[in-house]
């Protein structure tokens, strides 16, 4: 027994000595090899909501590398067959980035985006609008990296069937003197990466409190995703997008930002690029963002829209209220055509409940959020201003929406008077 005890005592002493030596060596080891980085302490590519997937210290190591002063990075962005944004990067000489006209065309594999067959898959990217790149910022005075909003063409120069920008551009041609302004209210819903649980919701369940306390709210029990929306806000401002505001929405986990006023076709360019930026920010925060107009169909919850505010030069001048009403009457005549292109799944949202009008019936009202189109109290009082088309869904194509509104209100059609629907 004494022999066994002596064996274990000697073994323990040898182990302790080795541990002390190891500790001494590690104390003098270079700090680069110490596991102090949060990237080493956390799981890489974590799917935990609200956490960046990579350690900022690691990212900054590469972001701080000096770049050639005669070159920049250009991120070409386009819209795929599903109406979602895609992008890829190229290096360009600074001399070729002074204006859209200076930017070269590019191409991509359209068979991988459902926009071309595999045997003839090349799709041409035509630059249309330049924005500053908020994801690759540079020091003041250095050439700026850019985001480039493009539309899509065949090698023969024909717009793709999915090129809604080309369709909208025709509606604006010849109407430049109207100076039409658009202001778009983009609602969206933030989910955990399970793509089933909105932020602030219990897994597999629903909030115990109904709608009411979440709209424009404060407090950890009410507001979910503020940091994400604020980050997107700043990124859009840096990019040069005319973002005019943001707020928490009625359903918990639902947010909104507003873009505009923008003139003509630029409204579609800015809104589409804002969606790209929003998704890039959500990528960093490791949250899933959906533009579905009714992401939660069970329970008493609001859907998500992209209310579109419209004002022509005539509408903004004294007595413009009459021009506004005439435009609304025309929208009533073309109601079916509009709702047909105002977003997929919009019939789930336009139910006549939850601050919407029925998809089957056109209406307008003064300050009535239950109408298809709303005139604000200020516009009524001042006799000029704008109207709000409340029908577009959050996932609508902004090019199609703005182009169709322009086409309808500029058309020469006989539109009967519609009485306002006010409660």
GROMACS .gro file of C-alpha atoms in nm:
model
  423
    1UNK     CA    1   0.000   0.000   0.000
    2UNK     CA    2   0.284   0.242   0.091
    3UNK     CA    3   0.443   0.169  -0.248
    4UNK     CA    4   0.123   0.257  -0.433
    5UNK     CA    5   0.080   0.583  -0.239
    6UNK     CA    6   0.443   0.680  -0.305
    7UNK     CA    7   0.394   0.613  -0.680
    8UNK     CA    8   0.094   0.846  -0.705
    9UNK     CA    9   0.263   1.123  -0.501
   10UNK     CA   10   0.567   1.118  -0.728
   11UNK     CA   11   0.345   1.116  -1.039
   12UNK     CA   12   0.145   1.414  -0.911
   13UNK     CA   13   0.463   1.610  -0.835
   14UNK     CA   14   0.595   1.548  -1.188
   15UNK     CA   15   0.263   1.662  -1.339
   16UNK     CA   16   0.263   1.980  -1.125
   17UNK     CA   17   0.618   2.063  -1.231
   18UNK     CA   18   0.528   2.022  -1.598
   19UNK     CA   19   0.222   2.242  -1.554
   20UNK     CA   20   0.430   2.513  -1.388
   21UNK     CA   21   0.681   2.501  -1.673
   22UNK     CA   22   0.406   2.526  -1.930
   23UNK     CA   23   0.251   2.820  -1.748
   24UNK     CA   24   0.589   2.995  -1.732
   25UNK     CA   25   0.647   2.942  -2.105
   26UNK     CA   26   0.300   3.065  -2.196
   27UNK     CA   27   0.346   3.375  -1.983
   28UNK     CA   28   0.639   3.479  -2.201
   29UNK     CA   29   0.486   3.360  -2.532
   30UNK     CA   30   0.407   3.624  -2.798
   31UNK     CA   31   0.059   3.773  -2.751
   32UNK     CA   32  -0.034   3.678  -3.107
   33UNK     CA   33  -0.051   3.317  -2.996
   34UNK     CA   34  -0.262   3.377  -2.687
   35UNK     CA   35  -0.631   3.283  -2.716
   36UNK     CA   36  -0.749   3.629  -2.612
   37UNK     CA   37  -0.934   3.708  -2.933
   38UNK     CA   38  -1.312   3.688  -2.914
   39UNK     CA   39  -1.298   3.511  -3.249
   40UNK     CA   40  -1.120   3.221  -3.078
   41UNK     CA   41  -1.342   3.223  -2.772
   42UNK     CA   42  -1.663   3.223  -2.975
   43UNK     CA   43  -1.783   2.978  -3.233
   44UNK     CA   44  -1.683   3.097  -3.579
   45UNK     CA   45  -1.974   3.177  -3.809
   46UNK     CA   46  -2.211   3.170  -3.514
   47UNK     CA   47  -2.579   3.173  -3.603
   48UNK     CA   48  -2.670   3.352  -3.281
   49UNK     CA   49  -2.903   3.640  -3.362
   50UNK     CA   50  -2.765   3.988  -3.317
   51UNK     CA   51  -2.398   3.883  -3.316
   52UNK     CA   52  -2.153   3.956  -3.594
   53UNK     CA   53  -2.028   3.637  -3.753
   54UNK     CA   54  -1.664   3.743  -3.740
   55UNK     CA   55  -1.445   3.922  -3.489
   56UNK     CA   56  -1.420   4.292  -3.588
   57UNK     CA   57  -1.052   4.286  -3.496
   58UNK     CA   58  -0.991   4.026  -3.766
   59UNK     CA   59  -1.194   4.218  -4.023
   60UNK     CA   60  -1.018   4.546  -3.942
   61UNK     CA   61  -0.679   4.385  -3.995
   62UNK     CA   62  -0.763   4.354  -4.364
   63UNK     CA   63  -0.967   4.672  -4.392
   64UNK     CA   64  -0.665   4.869  -4.270
   65UNK     CA   65  -0.441   4.749  -4.553
   66UNK     CA   66  -0.332   5.039  -4.777
   67UNK     CA   67  -0.493   5.036  -5.121
   68UNK     CA   68  -0.356   5.160  -5.456
   69UNK     CA   69  -0.457   5.522  -5.509
   70UNK     CA   70  -0.523   5.475  -5.880
   71UNK     CA   71  -0.777   5.191  -5.839
   72UNK     CA   72  -1.107   5.133  -5.659
   73UNK     CA   73  -1.344   4.843  -5.595
   74UNK     CA   74  -1.678   4.858  -5.776
   75UNK     CA   75  -1.965   4.637  -5.659
   76UNK     CA   76  -2.204   4.583  -5.950
   77UNK     CA   77  -2.559   4.521  -5.821
   78UNK     CA   78  -2.852   4.390  -6.024
   79UNK     CA   79  -3.198   4.238  -5.982
   80UNK     CA   80  -3.247   3.867  -6.046
   81UNK     CA   81  -3.551   3.677  -6.174
   82UNK     CA   82  -3.712   3.673  -5.828
   83UNK     CA   83  -3.675   4.047  -5.776
   84UNK     CA   84  -3.388   4.004  -5.530
   85UNK     CA   85  -3.052   4.176  -5.553
   86UNK     CA   86  -2.725   4.008  -5.649
   87UNK     CA   87  -2.377   4.154  -5.681
   88UNK     CA   88  -2.015   4.094  -5.766
   89UNK     CA   89  -1.697   4.300  -5.744
   90UNK     CA   90  -1.444   4.423  -5.995
   91UNK     CA   91  -1.136   4.645  -5.986
   92UNK     CA   92  -1.155   4.965  -6.190
   93UNK     CA   93  -0.917   5.252  -6.261
   94UNK     CA   94  -1.030   5.568  -6.084
   95UNK     CA   95  -1.042   5.740  -6.422
   96UNK     CA   96  -1.330   5.512  -6.529
   97UNK     CA   97  -1.554   5.590  -6.231
   98UNK     CA   98  -1.614   5.965  -6.262
   99UNK     CA   99  -1.966   5.914  -6.399
  100UNK     CA  100  -2.208   5.638  -6.501
  101UNK     CA  101  -2.115   5.697  -6.864
  102UNK     CA  102  -1.751   5.620  -6.784
  103UNK     CA  103  -1.825   5.285  -6.620
  104UNK     CA  104  -1.776   4.976  -6.836
  105UNK     CA  105  -2.050   4.724  -6.894
  106UNK     CA  106  -2.000   4.379  -6.742
  107UNK     CA  107  -2.164   4.038  -6.760
  108UNK     CA  108  -2.264   3.739  -6.548
  109UNK     CA  109  -2.397   3.385  -6.575
  110UNK     CA  110  -2.770   3.430  -6.620
  111UNK     CA  111  -2.835   3.056  -6.602
  112UNK     CA  112  -2.751   3.074  -6.231
  113UNK     CA  113  -3.007   3.347  -6.168
  114UNK     CA  114  -3.294   3.201  -6.378
  115UNK     CA  115  -3.250   3.476  -6.638
  116UNK     CA  116  -3.087   3.286  -6.928
  117UNK     CA  117  -3.048   2.928  -7.057
  118UNK     CA  118  -2.725   2.741  -6.994
  119UNK     CA  119  -2.637   2.719  -7.363
  120UNK     CA  120  -2.654   3.101  -7.398
  121UNK     CA  121  -2.611   3.225  -7.044
  122UNK     CA  122  -2.430   3.558  -7.077
  123UNK     CA  123  -2.627   3.855  -6.943
  124UNK     CA  124  -2.497   4.210  -6.984
  125UNK     CA  125  -2.488   4.451  -6.689
  126UNK     CA  126  -2.542   4.815  -6.784
  127UNK     CA  127  -2.449   5.066  -6.508
  128UNK     CA  128  -2.727   5.315  -6.429
  129UNK     CA  129  -2.650   5.476  -6.092
  130UNK     CA  130  -2.344   5.518  -5.867
  131UNK     CA  131  -2.351   5.509  -5.486
  132UNK     CA  132  -2.071   5.524  -5.229
  133UNK     CA  133  -1.987   5.181  -5.083
  134UNK     CA  134  -2.052   5.183  -4.705
  135UNK     CA  135  -1.902   4.836  -4.665
  136UNK     CA  136  -1.560   4.942  -4.799
  137UNK     CA  137  -1.512   5.294  -4.660
  138UNK     CA  138  -1.188   5.482  -4.722
  139UNK     CA  139  -1.008   5.768  -4.552
  140UNK     CA  140  -1.102   6.124  -4.644
  141UNK     CA  141  -0.937   6.232  -4.967
  142UNK     CA  142  -0.886   5.879  -5.100
  143UNK     CA  143  -1.071   5.750  -5.409
  144UNK     CA  144  -1.404   5.609  -5.297
  145UNK     CA  145  -1.515   5.251  -5.354
  146UNK     CA  146  -1.858   5.237  -5.516
  147UNK     CA  147  -2.183   5.046  -5.550
  148UNK     CA  148  -2.321   5.043  -5.904
  149UNK     CA  149  -2.691   4.986  -5.968
  150UNK     CA  150  -2.726   4.808  -6.302
  151UNK     CA  151  -3.003   4.674  -6.519
  152UNK     CA  152  -2.984   4.366  -6.741
  153UNK     CA  153  -2.969   4.304  -7.117
  154UNK     CA  154  -2.909   4.032  -7.371
  155UNK     CA  155  -2.581   4.044  -7.568
  156UNK     CA  156  -2.787   4.196  -7.853
  157UNK     CA  157  -2.883   4.489  -7.631
  158UNK     CA  158  -3.244   4.389  -7.561
  159UNK     CA  159  -3.371   4.432  -7.203
  160UNK     CA  160  -3.434   4.101  -7.027
  161UNK     CA  161  -3.799   4.019  -6.954
  162UNK     CA  162  -3.710   4.066  -6.585
  163UNK     CA  163  -3.567   4.415  -6.648
  164UNK     CA  164  -3.843   4.620  -6.484
  165UNK     CA  165  -3.628   4.932  -6.491
  166UNK     CA  166  -3.638   4.946  -6.870
  167UNK     CA  167  -4.018   4.916  -6.860
  168UNK     CA  168  -4.052   5.197  -6.605
  169UNK     CA  169  -3.813   5.425  -6.793
  170UNK     CA  170  -4.057   5.435  -7.087
  171UNK     CA  171  -4.331   5.568  -6.858
  172UNK     CA  172  -4.112   5.856  -6.745
  173UNK     CA  173  -3.983   5.951  -7.090
  174UNK     CA  174  -4.139   6.272  -7.213
  175UNK     CA  175  -4.282   6.359  -6.870
  176UNK     CA  176  -3.973   6.520  -6.721
  177UNK     CA  177  -4.155   6.854  -6.693
  178UNK     CA  178  -4.392   6.696  -6.439
  179UNK     CA  179  -4.105   6.663  -6.189
  180UNK     CA  180  -4.279   6.371  -6.022
  181UNK     CA  181  -4.161   6.297  -5.668
  182UNK     CA  182  -4.184   5.958  -5.502
  183UNK     CA  183  -4.146   5.882  -5.134
  184UNK     CA  184  -4.147   5.510  -5.047
  185UNK     CA  185  -4.204   5.356  -4.705
  186UNK     CA  186  -4.021   5.022  -4.702
  187UNK     CA  187  -4.142   4.786  -4.430
  188UNK     CA  188  -3.953   4.466  -4.351
  189UNK     CA  189  -3.953   4.192  -4.087
  190UNK     CA  190  -3.648   4.058  -3.905
  191UNK     CA  191  -3.626   3.689  -3.816
  192UNK     CA  192  -3.381   3.464  -3.640
  193UNK     CA  193  -3.181   3.245  -3.876
  194UNK     CA  194  -3.434   2.965  -3.831
  195UNK     CA  195  -3.644   3.184  -4.068
  196UNK     CA  196  -3.947   3.104  -3.852
  197UNK     CA  197  -3.909   3.317  -3.540
  198UNK     CA  198  -3.933   3.697  -3.569
  199UNK     CA  199  -3.709   3.899  -3.340
  200UNK     CA  200  -3.877   3.937  -3.003
  201UNK     CA  201  -4.098   3.631  -3.047
  202UNK     CA  202  -4.074   3.310  -2.843
  203UNK     CA  203  -3.958   3.008  -3.044
  204UNK     CA  204  -4.263   2.817  -3.166
  205UNK     CA  205  -4.506   3.066  -3.016
  206UNK     CA  206  -4.641   3.421  -3.028
  207UNK     CA  207  -4.600   3.728  -2.806
  208UNK     CA  208  -4.830   3.730  -2.503
  209UNK     CA  209  -4.921   4.093  -2.572
  210UNK     CA  210  -5.121   4.197  -2.882
  211UNK     CA  211  -5.031   4.476  -3.123
  212UNK     CA  212  -5.015   4.821  -2.976
  213UNK     CA  213  -4.701   4.875  -2.769
  214UNK     CA  214  -4.449   4.798  -3.044
  215UNK     CA  215  -4.511   5.081  -3.294
  216UNK     CA  216  -4.244   5.355  -3.262
  217UNK     CA  217  -4.162   5.197  -2.928
  218UNK     CA  218  -3.877   5.206  -2.679
  219UNK     CA  219  -3.771   4.951  -2.422
  220UNK     CA  220  -3.630   4.600  -2.438
  221UNK     CA  221  -3.978   4.452  -2.404
  222UNK     CA  222  -4.111   4.644  -2.704
  223UNK     CA  223  -3.838   4.724  -2.957
  224UNK     CA  224  -3.655   4.448  -3.142
  225UNK     CA  225  -3.389   4.513  -3.406
  226UNK     CA  226  -3.321   4.883  -3.345
  227UNK     CA  227  -2.942   4.838  -3.379
  228UNK     CA  228  -2.991   4.671  -3.717
  229UNK     CA  229  -3.219   4.943  -3.848
  230UNK     CA  230  -2.987   5.218  -3.722
  231UNK     CA  231  -2.688   5.049  -3.886
  232UNK     CA  232  -2.876   5.025  -4.216
  233UNK     CA  233  -2.984   5.389  -4.180
  234UNK     CA  234  -2.626   5.510  -4.149
  235UNK     CA  235  -2.503   5.283  -4.428
  236UNK     CA  236  -2.771   5.419  -4.662
  237UNK     CA  237  -2.688   5.779  -4.574
  238UNK     CA  238  -2.319   5.712  -4.639
  239UNK     CA  239  -2.409   5.559  -4.975
  240UNK     CA  240  -2.595   5.874  -5.077
  241UNK     CA  241  -2.947   5.731  -5.064
  242UNK     CA  242  -3.218   5.986  -4.981
  243UNK     CA  243  -3.330   5.802  -4.668
  244UNK     CA  244  -3.559   6.036  -4.480
  245UNK     CA  245  -3.645   5.840  -4.166
  246UNK     CA  246  -3.711   5.514  -3.989
  247UNK     CA  247  -3.937   5.372  -3.718
  248UNK     CA  248  -4.042   5.054  -3.545
  249UNK     CA  249  -4.363   4.908  -3.690
  250UNK     CA  250  -4.686   4.766  -3.551
  251UNK     CA  251  -4.587   4.398  -3.539
  252UNK     CA  252  -4.294   4.312  -3.310
  253UNK     CA  253  -3.982   4.245  -3.518
  254UNK     CA  254  -4.114   4.462  -3.801
  255UNK     CA  255  -3.933   4.783  -3.899
  256UNK     CA  256  -3.963   5.056  -4.161
  257UNK     CA  257  -3.748   5.314  -4.335
  258UNK     CA  258  -3.847   5.582  -4.583
  259UNK     CA  259  -3.667   5.679  -4.905
  260UNK     CA  260  -3.740   6.004  -5.083
  261UNK     CA  261  -3.843   6.232  -5.219
  262UNK     CA  262  -3.676   6.102  -5.535
  263UNK     CA  263  -3.748   6.216  -5.889
  264UNK     CA  264  -3.868   5.977  -6.159
  265UNK     CA  265  -3.673   5.660  -6.232
  266UNK     CA  266  -3.420   5.746  -5.961
  267UNK     CA  267  -3.680   5.639  -5.704
  268UNK     CA  268  -3.653   5.279  -5.821
  269UNK     CA  269  -3.273   5.291  -5.831
  270UNK     CA  270  -3.250   5.425  -5.477
  271UNK     CA  271  -3.508   5.191  -5.327
  272UNK     CA  272  -3.356   4.884  -5.489
  273UNK     CA  273  -3.006   4.977  -5.372
  274UNK     CA  274  -3.143   5.042  -5.022
  275UNK     CA  275  -3.272   4.684  -5.015
  276UNK     CA  276  -2.929   4.559  -5.112
  277UNK     CA  277  -2.770   4.758  -4.830
  278UNK     CA  278  -3.032   4.638  -4.581
  279UNK     CA  279  -2.958   4.275  -4.665
  280UNK     CA  280  -2.583   4.331  -4.639
  281UNK     CA  281  -2.631   4.479  -4.291
  282UNK     CA  282  -2.851   4.186  -4.188
  283UNK     CA  283  -2.579   3.956  -4.317
  284UNK     CA  284  -2.335   4.119  -4.074
  285UNK     CA  285  -2.579   4.091  -3.783
  286UNK     CA  286  -2.668   3.732  -3.875
  287UNK     CA  287  -3.042   3.791  -3.899
  288UNK     CA  288  -3.284   3.696  -4.176
  289UNK     CA  289  -3.476   3.982  -4.339
  290UNK     CA  290  -3.794   3.913  -4.531
  291UNK     CA  291  -4.001   4.149  -4.745
  292UNK     CA  292  -4.298   3.911  -4.753
  293UNK     CA  293  -4.618   4.116  -4.718
  294UNK     CA  294  -4.770   3.876  -4.464
  295UNK     CA  295  -4.490   3.679  -4.295
  296UNK     CA  296  -4.716   3.578  -4.003
  297UNK     CA  297  -5.061   3.461  -4.110
  298UNK     CA  298  -5.177   3.318  -3.776
  299UNK     CA  299  -5.306   3.565  -3.521
  300UNK     CA  300  -5.395   3.933  -3.533
  301UNK     CA  301  -5.082   4.085  -3.683
  302UNK     CA  302  -5.022   4.357  -3.942
  303UNK     CA  303  -4.867   4.278  -4.276
  304UNK     CA  304  -4.585   4.471  -4.442
  305UNK     CA  305  -4.619   4.718  -4.728
  306UNK     CA  306  -4.433   4.976  -4.930
  307UNK     CA  307  -4.669   5.273  -4.918
  308UNK     CA  308  -4.581   5.503  -5.207
  309UNK     CA  309  -4.625   5.879  -5.182
  310UNK     CA  310  -4.664   6.067  -5.510
  311UNK     CA  311  -4.654   6.433  -5.606
  312UNK     CA  312  -4.625   6.603  -5.945
  313UNK     CA  313  -4.531   6.967  -5.995
  314UNK     CA  314  -4.899   7.051  -6.057
  315UNK     CA  315  -5.002   6.878  -5.733
  316UNK     CA  316  -4.754   7.087  -5.532
  317UNK     CA  317  -4.874   7.419  -5.669
  318UNK     CA  318  -5.169   7.618  -5.525
  319UNK     CA  319  -5.494   7.439  -5.606
  320UNK     CA  320  -5.308   7.113  -5.662
  321UNK     CA  321  -5.565   6.917  -5.460
  322UNK     CA  322  -5.786   6.896  -5.769
  323UNK     CA  323  -5.498   6.742  -5.968
  324UNK     CA  324  -5.447   6.494  -5.684
  325UNK     CA  325  -5.813   6.388  -5.690
  326UNK     CA  326  -5.810   6.349  -6.068
  327UNK     CA  327  -5.505   6.125  -6.043
  328UNK     CA  328  -5.675   5.917  -5.774
  329UNK     CA  329  -5.986   5.872  -5.991
  330UNK     CA  330  -5.761   5.738  -6.268
  331UNK     CA  331  -5.598   5.498  -6.024
  332UNK     CA  332  -5.945   5.373  -5.938
  333UNK     CA  333  -6.018   5.292  -6.303
  334UNK     CA  334  -5.691   5.095  -6.329
  335UNK     CA  335  -5.715   4.931  -5.985
  336UNK     CA  336  -5.699   4.572  -6.109
  337UNK     CA  337  -5.394   4.644  -6.326
  338UNK     CA  338  -5.211   4.800  -6.033
  339UNK     CA  339  -5.274   4.533  -5.772
  340UNK     CA  340  -5.169   4.270  -6.027
  341UNK     CA  341  -4.812   4.404  -6.018
  342UNK     CA  342  -4.800   4.539  -5.661
  343UNK     CA  343  -4.629   4.237  -5.508
  344UNK     CA  344  -4.655   3.862  -5.467
  345UNK     CA  345  -4.876   3.745  -5.180
  346UNK     CA  346  -5.036   4.088  -5.147
  347UNK     CA  347  -5.381   3.930  -5.133
  348UNK     CA  348  -5.290   3.801  -4.785
  349UNK     CA  349  -5.218   4.156  -4.670
  350UNK     CA  350  -5.493   4.356  -4.846
  351UNK     CA  351  -5.775   4.199  -4.646
  352UNK     CA  352  -5.962   4.510  -4.540
  353UNK     CA  353  -5.821   4.464  -4.189
  354UNK     CA  354  -5.501   4.576  -4.014
  355UNK     CA  355  -5.489   4.922  -4.174
  356UNK     CA  356  -5.551   4.799  -4.530
  357UNK     CA  357  -5.827   4.821  -4.788
  358UNK     CA  358  -5.968   4.514  -4.960
  359UNK     CA  359  -5.775   4.405  -5.266
  360UNK     CA  360  -6.108   4.365  -5.448
  361UNK     CA  361  -6.231   4.722  -5.401
  362UNK     CA  362  -6.073   5.061  -5.467
  363UNK     CA  363  -6.126   5.347  -5.224
  364UNK     CA  364  -5.969   5.671  -5.112
  365UNK     CA  365  -6.009   5.883  -4.803
  366UNK     CA  366  -5.879   6.177  -4.606
  367UNK     CA  367  -5.640   6.050  -4.336
  368UNK     CA  368  -5.799   5.705  -4.374
  369UNK     CA  369  -5.542   5.426  -4.341
  370UNK     CA  370  -5.811   5.175  -4.428
  371UNK     CA  371  -5.841   5.314  -4.782
  372UNK     CA  372  -5.651   5.214  -5.098
  373UNK     CA  373  -5.522   5.569  -5.137
  374UNK     CA  374  -5.493   5.829  -4.863
  375UNK     CA  375  -5.479   6.209  -4.871
  376UNK     CA  376  -5.317   6.358  -4.563
  377UNK     CA  377  -5.475   6.624  -4.347
  378UNK     CA  378  -5.202   6.875  -4.432
  379UNK     CA  379  -5.261   6.830  -4.804
  380UNK     CA  380  -5.636   6.877  -4.757
  381UNK     CA  381  -5.583   7.187  -4.545
  382UNK     CA  382  -5.327   7.351  -4.773
  383UNK     CA  383  -5.502   7.253  -5.093
  384UNK     CA  384  -5.191   7.100  -5.247
  385UNK     CA  385  -4.925   6.838  -5.176
  386UNK     CA  386  -4.927   6.464  -5.239
  387UNK     CA  387  -5.122   6.140  -5.209
  388UNK     CA  388  -5.025   5.802  -5.065
  389UNK     CA  389  -5.092   5.477  -5.252
  390UNK     CA  390  -5.117   5.223  -4.969
  391UNK     CA  391  -5.162   4.916  -5.189
  392UNK     CA  392  -4.802   4.817  -5.283
  393UNK     CA  393  -4.666   4.522  -5.087
  394UNK     CA  394  -4.329   4.531  -4.912
  395UNK     CA  395  -4.185   4.294  -5.176
  396UNK     CA  396  -4.313   4.491  -5.476
  397UNK     CA  397  -4.082   4.596  -5.756
  398UNK     CA  398  -4.029   4.972  -5.707
  399UNK     CA  399  -3.963   5.019  -6.079
  400UNK     CA  400  -4.296   4.859  -6.173
  401UNK     CA  401  -4.487   5.048  -5.903
  402UNK     CA  402  -4.352   5.396  -5.982
  403UNK     CA  403  -4.367   5.336  -6.356
  404UNK     CA  404  -4.727   5.212  -6.343
  405UNK     CA  405  -4.839   5.504  -6.126
  406UNK     CA  406  -4.674   5.745  -6.369
  407UNK     CA  407  -4.836   5.577  -6.668
  408UNK     CA  408  -5.181   5.586  -6.510
  409UNK     CA  409  -5.187   5.941  -6.376
  410UNK     CA  410  -5.047   6.078  -6.705
  411UNK     CA  411  -5.297   5.885  -6.917
  412UNK     CA  412  -5.587   6.053  -7.092
  413UNK     CA  413  -5.875   5.842  -6.963
  414UNK     CA  414  -6.227   5.925  -6.857
  415UNK     CA  415  -6.233   5.859  -6.483
  416UNK     CA  416  -6.556   5.903  -6.283
  417UNK     CA  417  -6.555   6.088  -5.954
  418UNK     CA  418  -6.507   5.865  -5.648
  419UNK     CA  419  -6.649   5.976  -5.316
  420UNK     CA  420  -6.403   5.967  -5.028
  421UNK     CA  421  -6.434   5.686  -4.778
  422UNK     CA  422  -6.406   5.840  -4.434
  423UNK     CA  423  -6.508   5.696  -4.102
   0.00000   0.00000   0.00000
